[in-house]
Each structure stands twice: as C-alpha cells, then as structure tokens.
C-alpha cells in the first residue's frame, strides 16, 4: 500500500494535540507573573522561587519518595512471588483463590479499596492495638497491596512467555528447583522485575484516593498536598509544582526509554555480526 | 551384556492423548541411538522421560541398572542438549559450560580446567567471554553441546541437535558430533525428524509413529528391510503396489496388477494366495531403451523427468496407468547419454532381490 | 555440599521455598485485601449508630439488616448517582474507542522509528501524575481560560450579536467529567488496541486487497473483526475505573449530580454513615461484576486460542 493513510495521520495529530496541549498550557502558565492563574500577565519565575521556600512541599515530596521506594521494593518482592506461584506452580491448593486475589485489586475501584483498608486499620487498632496512628506504615501497606498485583501480572506474563527449556536445562545440569529460580529464572526476567518496580514506584508516587483514606494527620504526601490545594481552584504555585513534577517524570521516562532503545540496538548489532560469521 | 538403558513397557498419557504407548527398548552402552519420527509421534516425550522432565504414566525406565522412577532430573547421570539450545542468556559462554559443575564437589581450579577442555573440544576457546547473543547459530550449538558434556554424563540426550542449522553447516556438525561421541564413549540418544540425519549419525534407529515403535535396527536394515509399509514409506522414497502371492516353486512370485504381470521376489515363506504389498526403491530400478535379458521388466513411457544434478528422477507410466519412480545416477556429463527422455518408450527392470514384500 | 545441613535449610530447599513463594503473597492479600473487603461486606448489613466505630448490627438472628439496600433502591439520590456514573463511563468508553482506534491503527502504519516515538508519547502521560493531568484541564475549562475565550469567540462569530455569550460554561458539568475521563483513560484504550493491531498479519490486508477489496472494505472485513479482542480489553480498562472514579468528578464535576465514587466517599467521610457507604460500594461491585465477567470470558478464550496454536 503506497497510499499515505491521510485520515489516520490526521487522527494522530489531533490525538497528540489533545494529549499535550493541556500539559503545555499548564507549563506555560507556570511562568505567569499574574496571581490569576489563567490570565497571562507577563513572564516570571517567581512561583518556582516560592516553591523552594515552601517547607510543606519539600516535606511532602520527601515522604512521598520514601513511601514510593519502600512500596516498590516490597511490592516487587511480593508481586514476583505471586507471579511465580501463578505461572510456575500448576497445581496447589488455593491456586484459583490466589489468582482471584491477584486480579481483584486491579479492577476494584480505588474508593472501595481505600475505605475498606481504613476500616481494617480502625478495627485492627480496636482489637490488637495496632496501628496506633495512621501514617507512613498504613499508607505503605495500602500501596503495597494494590501495586503488588500489577507486579504479579507483569511477572506472570513474562514467565509465561519465557522459554521453559532454560529452566529445564538448569535442572538437567544439576540445579535443584530453588537454585534454578535464583540462577536462571530471576536473572532472565530481571528487566520485567525492573519495570515492575518502576510501575509500583510511580503508582505509589501518584496515588491520591487510597492515600487520602489511609493517611493520618501529619502524614501528607505530595499528591495529598496537591489534592488539598487544587480542590480550591487553579493557582500559579501549583502550576509551577506540577511543571516540576511532570518534567522530572517525563525526562526520566524518556531517558530510560532512550537508554533501553540504545541497548536493544547494540544487542541487535551484536546478533547480526555474530550470525554473519557462521562458516563451518 | 546387560543393556545400559532399559525402557520397560513405558506409556505416557496427557489427558486422553497417548503420547507414548507401551514402548519397550534396550540401548547399549556407548551406542549412538536415534529416535526417528514425524512431529507428535512421541519421540520427544520419550526423550523427556529419559531426562526426567516427564514421568511415565506406566512402565519403568532403568539407566545403568538403576530405576529412574523416583530420581529427579537434577540427580540423573543424564544431560541433554535442547533443540533451542537453551543457553542462559545472562551468562558468558564460560559460565554456561561451567554451570553444571557448579553443584559438583570439585575445586574451582578443576572446574576452570574442565570448562577450558570442553571449549577446546568444540573449538570455542577464543569465545569464552562472549554472551550467547554474540554467537552465530553454529557456535551456539557447540556451546550447548559442550555444556551438556561438561558434567561427563553417562548418557547424552540430543533433541533435534541440527534442526536450527543451515544445510551446509549441518553436514559438518554431524561428523563433529560423531567424532566426539566416539572419542568420549558416551551413550547418545538423538531425537530427530530428519531421516538422513538419523541414518548418518546413528548406530541404530527406532522409527516411531503415534506413540509406538514401528521398527528398530541399524540404518541399512531399516532402509533395506522395512518391516511394514509405514516404515518403508516413511524412510526414503519408494514405489508400493498391491500384490498377491501366486502358488509357485522355490522362489516367491507375486501377481501385481498395477505392473501388469508377475514379479519374482526373493522373499521366503509366504503362503500362496496372501494379499501383500510389493515395494521397490526407485534407485533399485533400471531404465533401458531395449528390453533387458533378465529380471522383472515392464514397458512404459517416461512421463516426467526431474533433474537434480547428481541424479535424475523419472516417472514412468505403465499400461495400467500406474506411475513408477525411477532414480538414475547421472554418471556422464553428456545430456544425450541420459537413460531416457520425455515421452520416450522405455523398459523398467529390477532384480528379484530388490523386491520387498510387505505383509502388513 | 555437606550432608549435615540444618533441618531448616533442608526444608527450605525441598518444599519450603515453594510454600513461602505461594504463602507470603497469599497471606498478605488475604490480610490486606480480602479481610477489609469482608468487613465492608459485613458492614453493608449494619446500621449507623452513635458509637465508636459508628455502626450497629441487628441484635438477633440473622444479625443482618437490609435497610441500606432498601434505601439504595428507593432513594433517587443513589439511583441517579449510579445512572450518572454508568452513563458517563459508557460515553467516555465510546469516545475512547472512536479516538483511540484510529490512533492505534495509525501508529501501526508508520515507520518503525516513528512508531517507537509515538508509543512513547502515548505512554508518557500515563507515567506522569493522574491528578496533575486532571488539574491541567481545570485551567483550560474555566471561564477565564484562553481556551474558553477562544471557543467563545468562535461561537460568537456565528451567533447574532444580541445572543453573544460571555463564556461557555464547561467547568463543573458532566461534559467536563466525560472530557477529562477520555483524556485520562485514552492511553488505556490505545495500548491494548495497538498491541492487538500490531500482531495482525499485514499479509492478510494484502491478500484482501489482492482479492479486490478497497481499503475501507479491507478494514471492515479483515482488520475490524480481528481487533475485537483489543477493543474489548481497552473498553474494560476504561469503563471499570471510570465508573468508580472519584478525582475527576470531584475536581471538574457537578456537585449537584454526583457520581457514585463521590457518593461513597461523602457517605463515609461527611455523613459518617459507614454502613451506607459500604452498601453503595457493594452495589457498585455487583454492577461491575458483569463487565468483569465479560473480560474474563474473552481472556479465557484468547488463552485457549493461544494454547491451541502451540
């Protein structure tokens, strides 16, 4: 087909304009001099300067990062375990139950997850005296619970597509099942584990609804801080904060993608070079 | 001498599907044995049962006198070379080859020495530091072989060892595998769907079909004396006709309607009147313009001619309408000296000893 | 390897690691997902009370009250909230299909290097903050925004002067909710669709063209039927979270016409009626079970097909 798909190309242009115009507009207005966030009053970087002075924002960002790193690490461990159990252990009692428990949080509306966890924490405090107050621990537990299921799905699908003979080969060469997992399976799926970690990290960093139910006074994460501000309307300092966050994440993701692309290209070159030397 | 491997009435069921059906087989020490068959014939399942990845639904497997029923793959004196090679992508060639020695009770130095010797054996000493993706197909194959041999197993299993290589490389590698096997004296069991590969490599071949072993024997035996029309048709090319044994004297004579006459065969002890099949290999049939003095000969017309370089395949139509494949070697470079041309009237003939009589 | 390894190490090596791999995530999910859910379920059969926690069950057998569910059906607030939620989610899903399908198809038709870039551009907003993307629209929809002003000017150019508008009321409406939902969930539609369309064999298109089909017919006869699994997957990934959405209706929605997520949150936090909030949550889950079952049905079929092929 040599005809250029004009219709599809214009849909793409429209679609990407739709994706990026709101974000660009937000970035532009973060440099607005005016206090009125939506009316242009000249160029200024004053809101960024104010951001640096805002202790609340800095504290919230630090807490968010702490929670996100802890969450991502625990979620990767637990999610990987669940993914391995579902993909590799064909018959065990309660397999259907585990598979249901892994998929259910994915489709559970966040409000319900949030409320139910809050009730659990309240009743646990009543019955066993823990958690005494809600904060870092309760938020992290909540985040681990729903982000581990994303990791489990990623790991499970990676394991399903993995060449089983790699594991058989290791076993054939004398490795017990547990060693096979450590020596072969985990290193081979390492990229999936990394993307699972990153996904859990961003999900945790981004979460508002579940955090709003499981956090307590004095434990304000960055999204909760933003949430409490934006409920009151659009303000230029939030524009500046949003710009910082979006650019940080955007550049980070783009950089990661570029590095992965480069590695992939190098690998492809290696393979091409290797294949060309096949002479008996 | 007791067999090295005894497969005793082994069956394997997957749900209702019988992958392997009541197979018994003895394999001797130091033998190069091939399991040959089409896809789904059960050859790979049988191999995987030897490796321990599947356990038989019924029957028992003994390796070196030891019952394998309760022995997991990682404790069997057996190593396998996988069809996909299954090289660990995150390890270097050296680490791949040395992996099997990691869980053996040997010193680091000895381990390094064994790995070096193995890489030397497959001529990959210079590639020790590379990762699998930096190797060509042929090199990967040799790493897989070295890795499987490094543990000095009593039995080496090879699953379609040459399938992923191109034709030129395959021939070369075939002989390499044979020389390694001879040098190390290890028992090899090869699974393949490629009959030429099986015949070149193996001391003995088992032809499998639908989970059952149809015939076991040395390659020449299986080729020249197939025991059934399945084996005759599966291995090599063949002409096959319905026939009936006619009452006669010392030699068996067959009435073959498709050929339009009687055929003398050197088969013995078949009662007259029995319905049988006559099978003749194309290369055992001669083609001539004049009627030959001796042998079973029938007139026909050349219908098709396929030129393959070293030989040609003729298809000769007989009066009955039957087509007979005839293979003839092009021993001369002169095209005119060819046995016959399109549309030419010819005689086909074959010796009584070339006639295979199949009673199934 | 010494023979005298400890009993614990031996247990771990033989069966223990397996039991741990299964057991630890299992226990975690039972404790922090199943148990809380059972609490919600039980609470939906209780009554609000001035206690701590503020609930009371029936004092005698069967200990369950159906009051909340009766109220759910009789009180138009809840029925309307359900209708609004499902309607908004359905419209958003439909729009996502209409916008996402041509985009996904378009991405499969460009060169490989462009393809990676465009996919990156689809995924990028997905990684950046959900809340901030909603917030970006608050700046655009408001009456003083440049977008609203330019749209108003365009409309006024057509309208007679006496009917000229001062601005277009877009904020705090169902329109805004649907628009922002489409914006937020569009990547969820494009990505599974792209994955599906990308796998389609291009020779099928060529075969159909070769047999005399025009491009539109090729699309209708070949591409569209083969991409239905992708459409279904994308539609559910949009519809299910959209119907329980809380952030979007809270920020750009109409408070007089709330969506169900907001009702649950308000019942819980403002009205402190935990049992009613639980009952609404249970009802929402029951409503969502239908699309979830459709999803798992398709999933199972796809899996069977994949297994049949090997």
Tab-separated table of C-alpha atoms in Angstrom, chain B residues 196-322:
chain	number	residue	atom	x	y	z
B	196	UNK	CA	19.141	-38.571	6.673
B	197	UNK	CA	20.390	-37.163	9.961
B	198	UNK	CA	19.303	-40.310	11.799
B	199	UNK	CA	20.917	-42.609	9.246
B	200	UNK	CA	24.243	-40.770	9.196
B	201	UNK	CA	24.538	-40.329	12.948
B	202	UNK	CA	23.097	-43.459	14.481
B	203	UNK	CA	24.279	-46.995	15.049
B	204	UNK	CA	20.655	-47.973	15.455
B	205	UNK	CA	17.386	-46.245	14.670
B	206	UNK	CA	13.955	-46.629	16.234
B	207	UNK	CA	11.185	-45.473	13.908
B	208	UNK	CA	8.256	-44.123	15.905
B	209	UNK	CA	4.683	-43.396	14.905
B	210	UNK	CA	1.698	-42.437	17.059
B	211	UNK	CA	3.488	-43.285	20.294
B	212	UNK	CA	4.571	-46.728	19.121
B	213	UNK	CA	7.954	-48.011	17.943
B	214	UNK	CA	7.485	-49.491	14.493
B	215	UNK	CA	10.964	-50.847	13.853
B	216	UNK	CA	14.381	-50.871	15.497
B	217	UNK	CA	17.596	-51.645	13.744
B	218	UNK	CA	20.773	-50.392	12.097
B	219	UNK	CA	20.117	-47.762	9.398
B	220	UNK	CA	20.830	-50.112	6.482
B	221	UNK	CA	18.487	-52.694	7.951
B	222	UNK	CA	15.634	-50.280	8.414
B	223	UNK	CA	16.146	-48.910	4.915
B	224	UNK	CA	16.624	-52.146	3.006
B	225	UNK	CA	14.397	-54.409	5.087
B	226	UNK	CA	11.475	-52.332	6.338
B	227	UNK	CA	9.062	-54.463	8.346
B	228	UNK	CA	5.932	-52.546	7.411
B	229	UNK	CA	4.551	-50.299	4.736
B	230	UNK	CA	4.690	-47.422	7.252
B	231	UNK	CA	8.435	-47.747	7.747
B	232	UNK	CA	9.024	-48.375	4.045
B	233	UNK	CA	7.096	-45.246	3.144
B	234	UNK	CA	8.488	-43.114	5.963
B	235	UNK	CA	12.160	-43.726	5.222
B	236	UNK	CA	13.321	-42.740	1.789
B	237	UNK	CA	11.275	-42.786	-1.379
B	238	UNK	CA	9.575	-45.963	-2.521
B	239	UNK	CA	7.193	-47.459	-5.087
B	240	UNK	CA	4.453	-49.527	-3.493
B	241	UNK	CA	1.847	-51.727	-5.173
B	242	UNK	CA	-0.872	-54.131	-4.065
B	243	UNK	CA	0.068	-57.702	-4.890
B	244	UNK	CA	-0.977	-61.294	-4.304
B	245	UNK	CA	1.309	-64.254	-3.780
B	246	UNK	CA	0.889	-66.847	-6.511
B	247	UNK	CA	1.468	-70.560	-5.879
B	248	UNK	CA	4.931	-71.394	-7.145
B	249	UNK	CA	8.140	-73.277	-6.581
B	250	UNK	CA	11.187	-72.299	-4.593
B	251	UNK	CA	11.091	-68.517	-5.240
B	252	UNK	CA	8.059	-66.429	-4.372
B	253	UNK	CA	6.167	-64.977	-7.296
B	254	UNK	CA	3.687	-62.150	-6.954
B	255	UNK	CA	0.839	-61.132	-9.143
B	256	UNK	CA	0.993	-57.341	-9.389
B	257	UNK	CA	-1.933	-55.904	-11.384
B	258	UNK	CA	-0.500	-52.375	-11.385
B	259	UNK	CA	2.649	-53.581	-13.121
B	260	UNK	CA	0.616	-55.751	-15.466
B	261	UNK	CA	2.412	-59.014	-14.747
B	262	UNK	CA	4.199	-61.304	-12.388
B	263	UNK	CA	7.138	-60.329	-10.241
B	264	UNK	CA	9.741	-62.661	-8.844
B	265	UNK	CA	10.863	-61.814	-5.347
B	266	UNK	CA	13.492	-63.414	-3.157
B	267	UNK	CA	11.289	-63.318	-0.069
B	268	UNK	CA	10.595	-66.670	1.579
B	269	UNK	CA	7.907	-68.457	3.498
B	270	UNK	CA	4.788	-66.558	2.490
B	271	UNK	CA	1.785	-68.711	1.917
B	272	UNK	CA	0.279	-68.562	-1.600
B	273	UNK	CA	-2.858	-66.503	-2.098
B	274	UNK	CA	-1.946	-63.985	0.571
B	275	UNK	CA	-2.596	-60.309	-0.185
B	276	UNK	CA	0.666	-58.381	0.253
B	277	UNK	CA	2.370	-55.178	-0.828
B	278	UNK	CA	5.302	-55.027	-3.211
B	279	UNK	CA	7.751	-52.233	-2.525
B	280	UNK	CA	10.739	-51.264	-4.674
B	281	UNK	CA	13.154	-48.382	-4.045
B	282	UNK	CA	13.492	-46.061	-7.069
B	283	UNK	CA	17.280	-46.407	-7.185
B	284	UNK	CA	16.975	-50.192	-7.433
B	285	UNK	CA	15.093	-49.928	-10.735
B	286	UNK	CA	16.977	-49.730	-14.001
B	287	UNK	CA	15.806	-47.890	-17.093
B	288	UNK	CA	16.649	-49.018	-20.602
B	289	UNK	CA	15.543	-48.463	-24.180
B	290	UNK	CA	15.910	-52.160	-25.036
B	291	UNK	CA	14.204	-54.955	-23.166
B	292	UNK	CA	16.736	-56.321	-20.640
B	293	UNK	CA	17.522	-60.008	-20.822
B	294	UNK	CA	16.870	-60.756	-17.205
B	295	UNK	CA	14.953	-59.604	-14.077
B	296	UNK	CA	11.442	-58.317	-13.626
B	297	UNK	CA	10.849	-55.999	-16.533
B	298	UNK	CA	7.857	-53.979	-17.718
B	299	UNK	CA	7.344	-51.477	-20.573
B	300	UNK	CA	6.241	-47.883	-20.033
B	301	UNK	CA	6.529	-44.276	-21.169
B	302	UNK	CA	8.554	-41.502	-19.474
B	303	UNK	CA	6.016	-39.058	-18.126
B	304	UNK	CA	8.140	-36.749	-16.014
B	305	UNK	CA	11.803	-36.069	-15.557
B	306	UNK	CA	13.295	-34.232	-12.605
B	307	UNK	CA	16.949	-33.263	-12.900
B	308	UNK	CA	18.718	-32.996	-9.504
B	309	UNK	CA	22.312	-32.707	-10.663
B	310	UNK	CA	23.921	-35.838	-9.319
B	311	UNK	CA	20.909	-37.918	-10.276
B	312	UNK	CA	17.553	-37.689	-12.023
B	313	UNK	CA	14.114	-38.895	-11.059
B	314	UNK	CA	11.948	-40.377	-13.797
B	315	UNK	CA	8.277	-41.101	-13.510
B	316	UNK	CA	7.309	-43.851	-15.865
B	317	UNK	CA	3.667	-44.511	-16.755
B	318	UNK	CA	2.783	-48.172	-17.224
B	319	UNK	CA	-0.048	-49.607	-19.284
B	320	UNK	CA	-2.183	-49.979	-16.136
B	321	UNK	CA	-1.877	-46.248	-15.523
B	322	UNK	CA	0.383	-46.758	-12.505
